[in-house]
PDB file of C-alpha atoms in Angstrom:
ATOM      1  CA  MET R   1      21.573 -32.015   4.753  1.00  0.00           C
ATOM      2  CA  LYS R   2      23.333 -29.354   6.855  1.00  0.00           C
ATOM      3  CA  ILE R   3      20.961 -26.666   8.130  1.00  0.00           C
ATOM      4  CA  LEU R   4      21.719 -23.417   9.929  1.00  0.00           C
ATOM      5  CA  VAL R   5      19.154 -22.089  12.413  1.00  0.00           C
ATOM      6  CA  LEU R   6      19.781 -18.459  13.372  1.00  0.00           C
ATOM      7  CA  TYR R   7      17.609 -16.522  15.771  1.00  0.00           C
ATOM      8  CA  ALA R   8      17.207 -13.253  17.621  1.00  0.00           C
ATOM      9  CA  THR R   9      15.018 -13.073  20.685  1.00  0.00           C
ATOM     10  CA  THR R  10      13.765 -10.420  23.076  1.00  0.00           C
ATOM     11  CA  ASP R  11      11.887 -12.378  25.724  1.00  0.00           C
ATOM     12  CA  GLY R  12      13.103 -15.917  25.009  1.00  0.00           C
ATOM     13  CA  GLN R  13      10.207 -17.457  23.060  1.00  0.00           C
ATOM     14  CA  THR R  14      11.999 -17.180  19.715  1.00  0.00           C
ATOM     15  CA  ARG R  15      15.052 -18.913  21.214  1.00  0.00           C
ATOM     16  CA  LYS R  16      12.722 -21.686  22.390  1.00  0.00           C
ATOM     17  CA  ILE R  17      11.215 -21.938  18.896  1.00  0.00           C
ATOM     18  CA  ALA R  18      14.666 -21.991  17.264  1.00  0.00           C
ATOM     19  CA  ARG R  19      15.801 -24.758  19.639  1.00  0.00           C
ATOM     20  CA  PHE R  20      12.643 -26.730  18.802  1.00  0.00           C
ATOM     21  CA  CYS R  21      13.454 -26.333  15.076  1.00  0.00           C
ATOM     22  CA  ALA R  22      17.042 -27.457  15.555  1.00  0.00           C
ATOM     23  CA  ASP R  23      16.004 -30.484  17.625  1.00  0.00           C
ATOM     24  CA  GLY R  24      13.237 -31.408  15.175  1.00  0.00           C
ATOM     25  CA  LEU R  25      15.503 -31.177  12.137  1.00  0.00           C
ATOM     26  CA  PHE R  26      18.197 -33.192  13.918  1.00  0.00           C
ATOM     27  CA  ALA R  27      15.600 -35.876  14.705  1.00  0.00           C
ATOM     28  CA  LEU R  28      14.805 -35.989  10.978  1.00  0.00           C
ATOM     29  CA  GLY R  29      18.451 -36.905  10.319  1.00  0.00           C
ATOM     30  CA  HIS R  30      19.882 -33.509   9.409  1.00  0.00           C
ATOM     31  CA  THR R  31      23.033 -31.909  10.714  1.00  0.00           C
ATOM     32  CA  VAL R  32      22.002 -28.684  12.430  1.00  0.00           C
ATOM     33  CA  GLU R  33      23.853 -25.681  13.798  1.00  0.00           C
ATOM     34  CA  LEU R  34      21.937 -23.342  16.104  1.00  0.00           C
ATOM     35  CA  ALA R  35      23.240 -19.820  16.720  1.00  0.00           C
ATOM     36  CA  SER R  36      22.083 -16.515  18.104  1.00  0.00           C
ATOM     37  CA  ALA R  37      22.306 -13.669  15.584  1.00  0.00           C
ATOM     38  CA  GLU R  38      24.222 -11.672  18.193  1.00  0.00           C
ATOM     39  CA  GLU R  39      26.932 -14.338  18.355  1.00  0.00           C
ATOM     40  CA  ALA R  40      26.918 -15.836  14.839  1.00  0.00           C
ATOM     41  CA  GLU R  41      29.710 -13.849  13.194  1.00  0.00           C
ATOM     42  CA  PRO R  42      31.965 -14.809  11.512  1.00  0.00           C
ATOM     43  CA  LEU R  43      29.613 -16.964   9.506  1.00  0.00           C
ATOM     44  CA  ASP R  44      30.480 -19.151   6.507  1.00  0.00           C
ATOM     45  CA  LEU R  45      27.195 -19.948   4.798  1.00  0.00           C
ATOM     46  CA  ALA R  46      28.973 -22.129   2.230  1.00  0.00           C
ATOM     47  CA  ARG R  47      29.002 -24.850   4.912  1.00  0.00           C
ATOM     48  CA  PHE R  48      25.184 -25.090   4.828  1.00  0.00           C
ATOM     49  CA  ASP R  49      22.579 -26.400   2.400  1.00  0.00           C
ATOM     50  CA  ARG R  50      19.666 -24.481   3.947  1.00  0.00           C
ATOM     51  CA  ALA R  51      19.031 -21.812   6.551  1.00  0.00           C
ATOM     52  CA  ILE R  52      16.267 -20.755   8.908  1.00  0.00           C
ATOM     53  CA  LEU R  53      16.182 -17.261  10.392  1.00  0.00           C
ATOM     54  CA  ALA R  54      13.815 -16.631  13.289  1.00  0.00           C
ATOM     55  CA  GLY R  55      13.066 -13.292  14.901  1.00  0.00           C
ATOM     56  CA  SER R  56      10.350 -11.734  16.986  1.00  0.00           C
ATOM     57  CA  VAL R  57       8.303  -8.688  16.111  1.00  0.00           C
ATOM     58  CA  HIS R  58       8.337  -5.831  18.615  1.00  0.00           C
ATOM     59  CA  LEU R  59       6.910  -2.427  17.801  1.00  0.00           C
ATOM     60  CA  GLY R  60       6.661  -3.344  14.121  1.00  0.00           C
ATOM     61  CA  HIS R  61      10.259  -4.492  13.628  1.00  0.00           C
ATOM     62  CA  LEU R  62      12.506  -7.507  13.989  1.00  0.00           C
ATOM     63  CA  GLN R  63      15.692  -7.372  16.066  1.00  0.00           C
ATOM     64  CA  LYS R  64      18.516  -5.195  14.754  1.00  0.00           C
ATOM     65  CA  SER R  65      21.019  -8.064  15.062  1.00  0.00           C
ATOM     66  CA  LEU R  66      18.889 -10.207  12.729  1.00  0.00           C
ATOM     67  CA  VAL R  67      18.550  -7.342  10.243  1.00  0.00           C
ATOM     68  CA  GLU R  68      22.320  -6.813  10.202  1.00  0.00           C
ATOM     69  CA  LEU R  69      23.073 -10.515   9.817  1.00  0.00           C
ATOM     70  CA  ALA R  70      20.538 -10.961   6.989  1.00  0.00           C
ATOM     71  CA  ARG R  71      21.903  -7.890   5.223  1.00  0.00           C
ATOM     72  CA  ALA R  72      25.504  -9.112   5.532  1.00  0.00           C
ATOM     73  CA  HIS R  73      24.645 -12.576   4.165  1.00  0.00           C
ATOM     74  CA  ALA R  74      21.797 -11.804   1.758  1.00  0.00           C
ATOM     75  CA  GLY R  75      23.761 -12.879  -1.319  1.00  0.00           C
ATOM     76  CA  PRO R  76      24.502 -16.450  -0.232  1.00  0.00           C
ATOM     77  CA  MET R  77      21.092 -16.861   1.431  1.00  0.00           C
ATOM     78  CA  ASN R  78      19.345 -15.820  -1.784  1.00  0.00           C
ATOM     79  CA  HIS R  79      20.978 -18.843  -3.454  1.00  0.00           C
ATOM     80  CA  MET R  80      19.814 -21.505  -1.006  1.00  0.00           C
ATOM     81  CA  PRO R  81      16.469 -22.668   0.369  1.00  0.00           C
ATOM     82  CA  THR R  82      15.635 -20.470   3.355  1.00  0.00           C
ATOM     83  CA  LEU R  83      12.818 -20.089   5.813  1.00  0.00           C
ATOM     84  CA  MET R  84      11.919 -16.983   7.797  1.00  0.00           C
ATOM     85  CA  LEU R  85      10.030 -17.551  11.042  1.00  0.00           C
ATOM     86  CA  GLN R  86       8.488 -14.324  12.260  1.00  0.00           C
ATOM     87  CA  VAL R  87       7.311 -14.719  15.861  1.00  0.00           C
ATOM     88  CA  SER R  88       4.616 -12.480  17.314  1.00  0.00           C
ATOM     89  CA  LEU R  89       1.553 -12.492  19.498  1.00  0.00           C
ATOM     90  CA  SER R  90      -0.407 -11.122  16.523  1.00  0.00           C
ATOM     91  CA  ALA R  91       0.105 -14.465  14.774  1.00  0.00           C
ATOM     92  CA  ALA R  92      -2.041 -16.071  17.482  1.00  0.00           C
ATOM     93  CA  GLY R  93      -5.106 -14.108  16.405  1.00  0.00           C
ATOM     94  CA  GLU R  94      -7.371 -14.011  13.399  1.00  0.00           C
ATOM     95  CA  ASP R  95      -7.404 -10.222  12.910  1.00  0.00           C
ATOM     96  CA  ALA R  96      -6.986  -9.602   9.160  1.00  0.00           C
ATOM     97  CA  GLU R  97      -5.444  -6.170   9.728  1.00  0.00           C
ATOM     98  CA  GLU R  98      -2.815  -7.574  12.097  1.00  0.00           C
ATOM     99  CA  ARG R  99      -2.049 -10.402   9.663  1.00  0.00           C
ATOM    100  CA  ALA R 100      -1.593  -7.867   6.870  1.00  0.00           C
ATOM    101  CA  ASP R 101       0.738  -5.896   9.134  1.00  0.00           C
ATOM    102  CA  LEU R 102       2.838  -9.021   9.757  1.00  0.00           C
ATOM    103  CA  ASP R 103       3.119  -9.494   5.988  1.00  0.00           C
ATOM    104  CA  ARG R 104       4.141  -5.839   5.625  1.00  0.00           C
ATOM    105  CA  ILE R 105       6.836  -6.263   8.292  1.00  0.00           C
ATOM    106  CA  ALA R 106       8.206  -9.338   6.489  1.00  0.00           C
ATOM    107  CA  LYS R 107       8.298  -7.466   3.159  1.00  0.00           C
ATOM    108  CA  ALA R 108      10.007  -4.463   4.764  1.00  0.00           C
ATOM    109  CA  PHE R 109      12.599  -6.795   6.307  1.00  0.00           C
ATOM    110  CA  ALA R 110      13.320  -8.313   2.890  1.00  0.00           C
ATOM    111  CA  GLN R 111      13.658  -4.882   1.296  1.00  0.00           C
ATOM    112  CA  GLU R 112      15.893  -3.583   4.078  1.00  0.00           C
ATOM    113  CA  THR R 113      18.212  -6.597   4.034  1.00  0.00           C
ATOM    114  CA  GLY R 114      18.212  -7.609   0.367  1.00  0.00           C
ATOM    115  CA  TRP R 115      17.359 -11.181   1.403  1.00  0.00           C
ATOM    116  CA  THR R 116      14.251 -12.773  -0.039  1.00  0.00           C
ATOM    117  CA  PRO R 117      13.345 -15.863   2.002  1.00  0.00           C
ATOM    118  CA  SER R 118      12.078 -18.897   0.108  1.00  0.00           C
ATOM    119  CA  ALA R 119       9.179 -18.935   2.571  1.00  0.00           C
ATOM    120  CA  VAL R 120       7.920 -16.792   5.446  1.00  0.00           C
ATOM    121  CA  HIS R 121       5.769 -18.187   8.233  1.00  0.00           C
ATOM    122  CA  HIS R 122       4.225 -16.333  11.143  1.00  0.00           C
ATOM    123  CA  ILE R 123       4.544 -18.193  14.429  1.00  0.00           C
ATOM    124  CA  ALA R 124       2.483 -17.321  17.488  1.00  0.00           C
ATOM    125  CA  GLY R 125       4.593 -16.224  20.435  1.00  0.00           C
ATOM    126  CA  ALA R 126       3.947 -16.066  24.162  1.00  0.00           C
ATOM    127  CA  PHE R 127       3.321 -13.810  27.096  1.00  0.00           C
ATOM    128  CA  THR R 128       6.315 -14.466  29.358  1.00  0.00           C
ATOM    129  CA  PHE R 129       5.244 -12.550  32.430  1.00  0.00           C
ATOM    130  CA  THR R 130       7.760 -14.297  34.671  1.00  0.00           C
ATOM    131  CA  GLY R 131      10.544 -12.594  32.713  1.00  0.00           C
ATOM    132  CA  TYR R 132       9.056  -9.104  32.388  1.00  0.00           C
ATOM    133  CA  ASP R 133       9.929  -6.156  34.554  1.00  0.00           C
ATOM    134  CA  PHE R 134       7.086  -4.223  36.199  1.00  0.00           C
ATOM    135  CA  PHE R 135       6.505  -1.774  33.333  1.00  0.00           C
ATOM    136  CA  ARG R 136       6.714  -4.375  30.571  1.00  0.00           C
ATOM    137  CA  SER R 137       4.285  -6.555  32.528  1.00  0.00           C
ATOM    138  CA  LEU R 138       1.819  -3.663  32.696  1.00  0.00           C
ATOM    139  CA  ALA R 139       2.154  -3.018  28.974  1.00  0.00           C
ATOM    140  CA  MET R 140       1.679  -6.669  28.092  1.00  0.00           C
ATOM    141  CA  ARG R 141      -1.335  -6.986  30.392  1.00  0.00           C
ATOM    142  CA  TYR R 142      -2.843  -3.967  28.627  1.00  0.00           C
ATOM    143  CA  ILE R 143      -2.253  -5.616  25.233  1.00  0.00           C
ATOM    144  CA  ALA R 144      -3.839  -8.841  26.476  1.00  0.00           C
ATOM    145  CA  MET R 145      -6.841  -6.926  27.828  1.00  0.00           C
ATOM    146  CA  GLN R 146      -7.339  -5.175  24.466  1.00  0.00           C
ATOM    147  CA  LYS R 147      -7.399  -8.585  22.783  1.00  0.00           C
ATOM    148  CA  GLY R 148      -9.894  -9.972  25.265  1.00  0.00           C
ATOM    149  CA  GLN R 149      -7.343 -12.319  26.814  1.00  0.00           C
ATOM    150  CA  ALA R 150      -7.586 -13.028  30.533  1.00  0.00           C
ATOM    151  CA  VAL R 151      -4.015 -13.440  31.755  1.00  0.00           C
ATOM    152  CA  ASP R 152      -2.413 -13.992  35.118  1.00  0.00           C
ATOM    153  CA  PRO R 153       0.586 -11.649  35.482  1.00  0.00           C
ATOM    154  CA  HIS R 154       2.336 -14.353  37.522  1.00  0.00           C
ATOM    155  CA  GLU R 155       2.096 -17.042  34.849  1.00  0.00           C
ATOM    156  CA  ASP R 156       3.367 -17.331  31.299  1.00  0.00           C
ATOM    157  CA  ARG R 157       0.955 -18.068  28.458  1.00  0.00           C
ATOM    158  CA  GLU R 158       2.235 -19.729  25.323  1.00  0.00           C
ATOM    159  CA  TYR R 159       0.409 -19.578  21.981  1.00  0.00           C
ATOM    160  CA  THR R 160       2.972 -21.375  19.791  1.00  0.00           C
ATOM    161  CA  ASP R 161       1.417 -24.296  17.892  1.00  0.00           C
ATOM    162  CA  TRP R 162       4.217 -26.842  18.251  1.00  0.00           C
ATOM    163  CA  ALA R 163       2.484 -29.526  16.155  1.00  0.00           C
ATOM    164  CA  ALA R 164       1.994 -27.111  13.248  1.00  0.00           C
ATOM    165  CA  LEU R 165       5.620 -25.969  13.523  1.00  0.00           C
ATOM    166  CA  SER R 166       6.789 -29.578  13.471  1.00  0.00           C
ATOM    167  CA  ALA R 167       4.745 -30.256  10.322  1.00  0.00           C
ATOM    168  CA  LEU R 168       6.117 -27.091   8.711  1.00  0.00           C
ATOM    169  CA  LEU R 169       9.691 -28.221   9.408  1.00  0.00           C
ATOM    170  CA  ARG R 170       9.055 -31.710   7.991  1.00  0.00           C
ATOM    171  CA  ASP R 171       7.582 -30.219   4.817  1.00  0.00           C
ATOM    172  CA  TRP R 172      10.306 -27.593   4.412  1.00  0.00           C
ATOM    173  CA  ALA R 173      13.224 -29.970   5.077  1.00  0.00           C
ATOM    174  CA  GLY R 174      11.709 -32.595   2.766  1.00  0.00           C
ATOM    175  CA  GLN R 175      11.750 -30.289  -0.254  1.00  0.00           C
ATOM    176  CA  ALA R 176      14.457 -31.076  -2.794  1.00  0.00           C
TER     177      ALA R 176
END
């Protein structure tokens, strides 16, 4: 099976997740193409059997490049098995209101683009303090404090459940 993995990232965790997906699917015997949404055009979806789109949530939205790409290719993607991976720190928690908000963001993305993914999964992201500028670091430390998380502003903290993501990929790629 030939699978396309497209991603948009702000701080790098979604790129890391997309690379993990591509490597995992390749290890399962699939042919995989990995591309950034910013660099994916021109894109011929007819070459692929399935597609994964991964983006990270910031201020209630996914990256503009991912929105534009999904909108431009909604027709073909609506006729193939697809998976949307929505990466956020909110996915690491158990707050029902935040989970509902993630679902709302996914539905708004589908409405805005015209693409309805076969499945949507929320993936926990990371605090990547080593890549933040001073002001972003302050903002992210404030968010962590509000969530009761003790963080070191000189160290990254990853919440992605790699084993669960691996199982998700095996299940999704194994579907006929």
